[in-house]
Coordinates of C-alpha atoms in Angstrom, one line a residue:
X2 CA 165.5 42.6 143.4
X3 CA 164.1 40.3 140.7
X4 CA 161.8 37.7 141.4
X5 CA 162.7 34.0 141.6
X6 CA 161.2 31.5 139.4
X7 CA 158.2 30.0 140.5
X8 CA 159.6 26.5 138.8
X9 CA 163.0 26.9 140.3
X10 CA 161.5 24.7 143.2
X11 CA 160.3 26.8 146.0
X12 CA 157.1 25.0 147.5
X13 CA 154.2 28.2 148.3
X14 CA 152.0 27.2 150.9
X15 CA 150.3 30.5 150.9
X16 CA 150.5 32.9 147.7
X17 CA 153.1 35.1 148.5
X18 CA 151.9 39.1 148.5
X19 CA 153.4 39.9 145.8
X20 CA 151.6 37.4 143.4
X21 CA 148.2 38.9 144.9
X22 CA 146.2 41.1 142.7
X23 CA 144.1 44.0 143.8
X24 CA 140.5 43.1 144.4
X25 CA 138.9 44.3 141.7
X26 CA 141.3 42.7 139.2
X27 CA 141.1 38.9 140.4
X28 CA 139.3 36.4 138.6
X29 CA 136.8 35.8 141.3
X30 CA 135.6 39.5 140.6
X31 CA 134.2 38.8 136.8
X32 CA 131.4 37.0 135.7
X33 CA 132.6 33.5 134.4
X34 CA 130.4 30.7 131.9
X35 CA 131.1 27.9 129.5
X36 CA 131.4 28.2 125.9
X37 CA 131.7 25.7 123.1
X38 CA 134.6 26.7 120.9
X39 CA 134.1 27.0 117.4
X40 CA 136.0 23.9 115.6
X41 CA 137.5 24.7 112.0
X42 CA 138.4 21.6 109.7
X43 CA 141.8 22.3 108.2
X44 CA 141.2 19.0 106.3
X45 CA 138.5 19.5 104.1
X46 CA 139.1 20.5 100.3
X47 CA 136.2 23.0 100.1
X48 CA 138.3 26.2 100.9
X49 CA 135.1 28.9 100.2
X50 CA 133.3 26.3 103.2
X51 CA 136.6 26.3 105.6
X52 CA 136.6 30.4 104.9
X53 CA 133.5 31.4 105.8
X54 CA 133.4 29.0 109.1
X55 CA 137.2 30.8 109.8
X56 CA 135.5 34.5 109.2
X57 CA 132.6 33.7 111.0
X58 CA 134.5 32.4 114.0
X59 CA 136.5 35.4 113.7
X60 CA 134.0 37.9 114.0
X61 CA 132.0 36.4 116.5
X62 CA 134.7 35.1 119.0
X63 CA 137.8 35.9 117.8
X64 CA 139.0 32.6 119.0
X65 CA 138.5 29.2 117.3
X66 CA 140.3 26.0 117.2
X67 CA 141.2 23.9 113.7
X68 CA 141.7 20.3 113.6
X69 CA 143.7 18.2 110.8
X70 CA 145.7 21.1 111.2
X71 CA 149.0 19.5 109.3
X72 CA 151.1 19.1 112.7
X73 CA 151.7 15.6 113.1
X74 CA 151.3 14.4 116.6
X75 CA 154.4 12.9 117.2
X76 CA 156.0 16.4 116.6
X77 CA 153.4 18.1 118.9
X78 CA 154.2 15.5 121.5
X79 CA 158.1 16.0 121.3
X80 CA 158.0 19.5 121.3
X81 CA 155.7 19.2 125.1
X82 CA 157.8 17.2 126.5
X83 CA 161.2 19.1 125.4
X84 CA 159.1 22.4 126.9
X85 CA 158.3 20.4 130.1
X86 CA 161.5 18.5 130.9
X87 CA 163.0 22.5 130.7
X88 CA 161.4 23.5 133.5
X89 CA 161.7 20.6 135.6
X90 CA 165.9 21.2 134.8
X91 CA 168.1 22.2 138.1
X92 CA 167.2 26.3 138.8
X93 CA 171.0 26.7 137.9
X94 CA 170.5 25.2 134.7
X95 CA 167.5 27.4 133.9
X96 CA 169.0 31.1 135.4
X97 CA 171.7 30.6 132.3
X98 CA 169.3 31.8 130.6
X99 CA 167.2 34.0 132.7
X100 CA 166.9 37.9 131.7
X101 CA 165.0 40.7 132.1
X102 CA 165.8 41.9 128.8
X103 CA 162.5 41.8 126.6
X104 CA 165.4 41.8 123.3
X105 CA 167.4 39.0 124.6
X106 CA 167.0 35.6 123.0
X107 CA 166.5 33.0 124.2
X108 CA 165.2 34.1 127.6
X109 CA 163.9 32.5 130.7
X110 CA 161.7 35.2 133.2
X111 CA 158.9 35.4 135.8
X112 CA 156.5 37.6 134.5
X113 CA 156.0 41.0 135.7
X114 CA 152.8 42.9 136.2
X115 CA 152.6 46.6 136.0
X116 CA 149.8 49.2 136.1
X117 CA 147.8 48.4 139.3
X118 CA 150.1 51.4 141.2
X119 CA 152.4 48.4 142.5
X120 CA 154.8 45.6 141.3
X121 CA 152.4 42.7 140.9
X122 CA 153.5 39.4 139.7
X123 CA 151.9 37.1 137.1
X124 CA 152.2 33.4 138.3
X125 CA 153.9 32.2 135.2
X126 CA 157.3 31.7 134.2
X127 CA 158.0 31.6 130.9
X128 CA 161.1 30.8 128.0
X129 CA 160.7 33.0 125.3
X130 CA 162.5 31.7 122.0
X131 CA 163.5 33.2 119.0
X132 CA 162.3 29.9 116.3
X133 CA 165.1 30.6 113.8
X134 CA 167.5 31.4 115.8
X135 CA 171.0 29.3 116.0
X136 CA 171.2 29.1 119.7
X137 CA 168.8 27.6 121.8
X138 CA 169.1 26.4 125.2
X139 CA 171.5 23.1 125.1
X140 CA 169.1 21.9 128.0
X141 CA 167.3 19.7 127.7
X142 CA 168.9 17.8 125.1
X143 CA 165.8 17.3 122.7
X144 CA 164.7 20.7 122.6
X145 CA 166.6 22.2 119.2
X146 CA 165.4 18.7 117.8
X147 CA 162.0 19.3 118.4
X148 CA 161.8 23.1 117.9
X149 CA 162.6 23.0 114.4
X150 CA 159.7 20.8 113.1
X151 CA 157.7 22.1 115.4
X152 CA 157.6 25.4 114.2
X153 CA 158.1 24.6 110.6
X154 CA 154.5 23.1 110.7
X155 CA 152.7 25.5 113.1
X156 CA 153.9 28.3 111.2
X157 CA 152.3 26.1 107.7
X158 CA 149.1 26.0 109.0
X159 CA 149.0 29.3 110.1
X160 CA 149.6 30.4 106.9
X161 CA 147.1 28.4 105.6
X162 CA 144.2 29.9 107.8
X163 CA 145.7 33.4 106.9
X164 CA 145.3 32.2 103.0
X165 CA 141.8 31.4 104.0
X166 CA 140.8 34.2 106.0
X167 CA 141.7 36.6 103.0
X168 CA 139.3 34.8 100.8
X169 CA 136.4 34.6 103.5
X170 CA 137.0 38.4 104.0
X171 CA 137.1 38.9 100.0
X172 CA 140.4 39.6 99.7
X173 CA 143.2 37.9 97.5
X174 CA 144.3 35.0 98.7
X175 CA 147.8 35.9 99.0
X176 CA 147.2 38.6 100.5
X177 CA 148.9 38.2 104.0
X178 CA 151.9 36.3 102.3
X179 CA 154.2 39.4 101.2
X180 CA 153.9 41.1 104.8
X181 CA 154.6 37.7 107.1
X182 CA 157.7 38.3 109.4
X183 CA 160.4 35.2 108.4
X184 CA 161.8 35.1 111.7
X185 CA 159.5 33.4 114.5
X186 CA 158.4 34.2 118.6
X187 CA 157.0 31.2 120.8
X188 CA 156.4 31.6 124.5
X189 CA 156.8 28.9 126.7
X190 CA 154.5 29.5 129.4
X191 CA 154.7 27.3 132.7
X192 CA 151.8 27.8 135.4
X193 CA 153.1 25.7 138.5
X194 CA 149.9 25.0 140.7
X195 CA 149.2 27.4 142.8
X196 CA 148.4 27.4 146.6
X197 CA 144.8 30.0 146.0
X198 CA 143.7 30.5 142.6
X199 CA 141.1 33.2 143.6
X200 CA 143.9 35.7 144.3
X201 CA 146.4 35.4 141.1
X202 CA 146.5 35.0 137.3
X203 CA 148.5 33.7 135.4
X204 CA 148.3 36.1 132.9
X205 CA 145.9 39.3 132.7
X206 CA 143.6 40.3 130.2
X207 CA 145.6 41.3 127.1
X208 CA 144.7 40.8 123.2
X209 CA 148.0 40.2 120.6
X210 CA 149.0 42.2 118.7
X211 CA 150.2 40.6 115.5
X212 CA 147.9 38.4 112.8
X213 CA 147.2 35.4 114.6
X214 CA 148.4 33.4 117.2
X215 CA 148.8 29.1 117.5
X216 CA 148.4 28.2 120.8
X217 CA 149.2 24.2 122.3
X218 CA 148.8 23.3 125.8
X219 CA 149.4 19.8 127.8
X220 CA 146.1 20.0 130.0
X221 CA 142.5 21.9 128.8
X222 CA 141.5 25.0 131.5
X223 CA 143.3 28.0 132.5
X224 CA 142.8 29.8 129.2
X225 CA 139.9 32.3 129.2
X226 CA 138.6 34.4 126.6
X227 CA 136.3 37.9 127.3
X228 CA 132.8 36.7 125.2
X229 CA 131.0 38.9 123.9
X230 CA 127.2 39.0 124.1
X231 CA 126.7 41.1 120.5
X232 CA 127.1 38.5 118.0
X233 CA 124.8 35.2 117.0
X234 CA 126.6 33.7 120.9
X235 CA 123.6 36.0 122.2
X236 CA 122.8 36.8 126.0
X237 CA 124.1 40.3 125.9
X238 CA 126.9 42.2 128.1
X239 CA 130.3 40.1 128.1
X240 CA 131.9 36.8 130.4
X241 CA 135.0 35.2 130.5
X242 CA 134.5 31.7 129.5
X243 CA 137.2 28.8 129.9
X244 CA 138.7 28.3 126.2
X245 CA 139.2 24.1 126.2
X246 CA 140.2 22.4 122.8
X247 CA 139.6 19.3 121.8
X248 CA 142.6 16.8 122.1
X249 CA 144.7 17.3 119.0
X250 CA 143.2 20.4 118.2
X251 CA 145.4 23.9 118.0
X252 CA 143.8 26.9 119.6
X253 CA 144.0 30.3 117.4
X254 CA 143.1 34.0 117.9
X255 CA 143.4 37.1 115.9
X256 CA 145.3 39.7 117.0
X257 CA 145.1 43.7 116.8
X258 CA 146.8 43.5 113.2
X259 CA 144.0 41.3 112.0
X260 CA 141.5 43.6 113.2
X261 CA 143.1 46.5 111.8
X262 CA 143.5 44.5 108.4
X263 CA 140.1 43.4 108.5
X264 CA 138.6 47.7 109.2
X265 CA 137.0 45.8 112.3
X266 CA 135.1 42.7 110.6
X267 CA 137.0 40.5 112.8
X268 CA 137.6 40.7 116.3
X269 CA 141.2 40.9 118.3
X270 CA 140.2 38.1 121.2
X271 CA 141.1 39.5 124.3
X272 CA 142.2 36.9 126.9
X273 CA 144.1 35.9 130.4
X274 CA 145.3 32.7 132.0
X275 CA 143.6 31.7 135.3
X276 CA 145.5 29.5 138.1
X277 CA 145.0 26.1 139.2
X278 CA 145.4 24.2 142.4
X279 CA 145.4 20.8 141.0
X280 CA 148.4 20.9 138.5
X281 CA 151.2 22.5 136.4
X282 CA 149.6 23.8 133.1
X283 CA 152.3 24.2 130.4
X284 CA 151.3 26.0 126.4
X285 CA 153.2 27.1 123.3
X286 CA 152.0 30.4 121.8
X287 CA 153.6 31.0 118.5
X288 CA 152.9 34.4 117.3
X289 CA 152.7 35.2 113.3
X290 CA 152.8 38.9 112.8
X291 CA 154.1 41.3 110.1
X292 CA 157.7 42.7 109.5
X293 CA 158.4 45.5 111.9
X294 CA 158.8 47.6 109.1
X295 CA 155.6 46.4 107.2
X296 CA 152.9 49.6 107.1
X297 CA 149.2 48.0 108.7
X298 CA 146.4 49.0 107.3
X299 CA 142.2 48.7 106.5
X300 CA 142.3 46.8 103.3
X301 CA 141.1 49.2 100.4
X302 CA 139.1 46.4 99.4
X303 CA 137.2 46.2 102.0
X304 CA 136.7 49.6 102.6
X305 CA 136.0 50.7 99.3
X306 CA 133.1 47.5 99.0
X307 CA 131.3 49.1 102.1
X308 CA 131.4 52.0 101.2
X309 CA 132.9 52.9 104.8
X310 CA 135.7 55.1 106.0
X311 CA 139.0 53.2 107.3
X312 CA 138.7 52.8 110.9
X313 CA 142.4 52.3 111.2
X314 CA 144.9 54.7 110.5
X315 CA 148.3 53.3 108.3
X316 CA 150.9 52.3 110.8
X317 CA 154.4 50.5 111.1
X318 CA 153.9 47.4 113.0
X319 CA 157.3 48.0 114.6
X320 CA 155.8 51.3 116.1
X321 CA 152.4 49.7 117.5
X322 CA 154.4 47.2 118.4
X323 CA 156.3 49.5 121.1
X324 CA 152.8 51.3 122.0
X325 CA 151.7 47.9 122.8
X326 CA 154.3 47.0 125.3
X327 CA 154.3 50.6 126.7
X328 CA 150.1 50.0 127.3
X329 CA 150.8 46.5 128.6
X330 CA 148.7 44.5 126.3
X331 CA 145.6 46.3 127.2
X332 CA 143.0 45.9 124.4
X333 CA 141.4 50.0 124.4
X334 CA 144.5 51.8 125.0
X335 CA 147.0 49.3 122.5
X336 CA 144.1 50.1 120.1
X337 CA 143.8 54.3 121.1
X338 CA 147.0 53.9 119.0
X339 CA 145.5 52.8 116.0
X340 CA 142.3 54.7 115.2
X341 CA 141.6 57.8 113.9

């Protein structure tokens, strides 16, 4: 029997069993800190400066967040509100849409956990769109309206950073342009508040596996990111600390391709979504990855400047891609896949 919607209105005054996680997997089981996250000005006109800061960011963290990105804020704010008022539509208005189909688009789910020997759930719904598609949901009105700039923009300065990350790495600056999917993903993740945060996530810990994902949310916390102690950050062993942007700012990671790409310079940011009792928490992840048919691999460049063997083996992104669903997400075993 498939789950209801946690936004289709029900109220939880306890967390029902099957939101709650087995011990060892709840958030209250990991070390947790605060961490300053690395801020990238998209604005300057120094690209060699913005490169390095992008690389550097990259191979410490993995995360970083850019400012006077190119998104205007009247289209940011238009495409929130569009994302909110959808989940605060009638639950028969949303289940036109809802699907356990991970092909279908678009599509409105709960999210599913597996591998913990049970059916877990995540406590998240979430509307996956397709961003060049020609049908959208026709609820609420202002959402096709606002998609479409939306998306033109993120996707812009997500290109950008790419451009700039192949000339901090050495590479040609093009050389992400010829292997960029034209068709776009966004998830519309909705975390209603929940009634004990110590027993639930909202998402578990997972990396992405494309190039780099653009990530907006209406309210800072609930977005964690696994730091490790090994680079300049210091202190040794690893934490999850709370990932909080500045307002205005876009939060980006790398993903397993730009690892691969990279023969492991920069890092694939693995992640999760903690719960909140306070309030609803709603973010846009818009993924950039490569054609499923594009072949992945350690740039020659790279590898040949080092003097290094490839730590990657080639691969078609289409055929990670399935790997990584068939793992879950889960950083060693999506990346098993990948090296030789």
């Amino acid at each position: 029997m498939a789950a209801e919607p946690l936004s289709n209105g029900a109220t939880h005054l306890s967390v029902p069993g099957r939101y709650i996680l087995p011990v060892h997997k709840r958030p209250s089981s990991s070390v947790n800190g605060k961490w300053a996250l690395p801020v990238v000005d998209l604005g300057g006109d120094d690209d060699g400066t913005i490169a390095e800061e992008i690389v550097r960011a990259g191979r410490e963290f993995g995360f970083f967040q850019v400012v006077n990105h190119g998104v205007p804020e009247e289209v940011m704010g238009a495409m929130m509100r569009a994302a909110e008022e959808f989940f605060a539509l009638p639950a028969d208005e949303k289940m036109k849409y809802y699907s356990n189909d991970g092909k279908k688009l678009p599509r409105f789910h709960t999210s599913l956990r597996n591998g913990t020997g049970e059916e877990v759930l995540y406590w998240r719904d979430c509307l996956k769109l397709g961003c060049h598609l020609p049908e959208w949901p026709d609820k609420p009105r202002g959402l096709g309206a606002a998609l479409e700039p939306y998306t033109a923009a993120v996707r812009a300065a997500a290109r950008r950073v790419l451009r700039l990350t192949a000339i901090g790495l050495g590479l040609e600056e093009g050389h992400f342009d010829g292997s960029l999917s034209g068709s776009g993903l966004m998830n519309v993740n909705h975390y209603p508040p929940c009634p004990d945060p110590s027993l639930t996530l909202g998402a578990g810990p997972h990396c992405d596996p494309g190039l780099v994902t653009v990530l907006m949310e209406n309210v800072g916390g609930g977005l964690q990111m696994l730091l490790h102690g090994d680079g300049d950050a210091g202190g040794g062993g690893v934490m999850w600390v709370d990932v909080d942007a500045a307002p205005g700012a876009l939060v980006l990671n790398f993903g397993h391709q730009m690892e691969v790409v990279s023969n492991g310079r920069l890092r694939s940011a693995e992640h999760r979504v903690v719960t909140s009792a306070r309030g609803a928490r709603t973010s846009l992840a818009t993924f950039v990855w490569p054609e499923p048919g594009c072949t992945v691999a350690p740039a020659q460049e790279l590898v040949l400047a080092a003097g290094e063997g490839p730590l990657y083996k080639p691969h078609s992104y289409g055929e990670f891609l399935g790997a990584y669903l068939a793992e879950g997400g889960v950083k060693e075993a999506a990346m098993a896949h990948l090296k030789h």
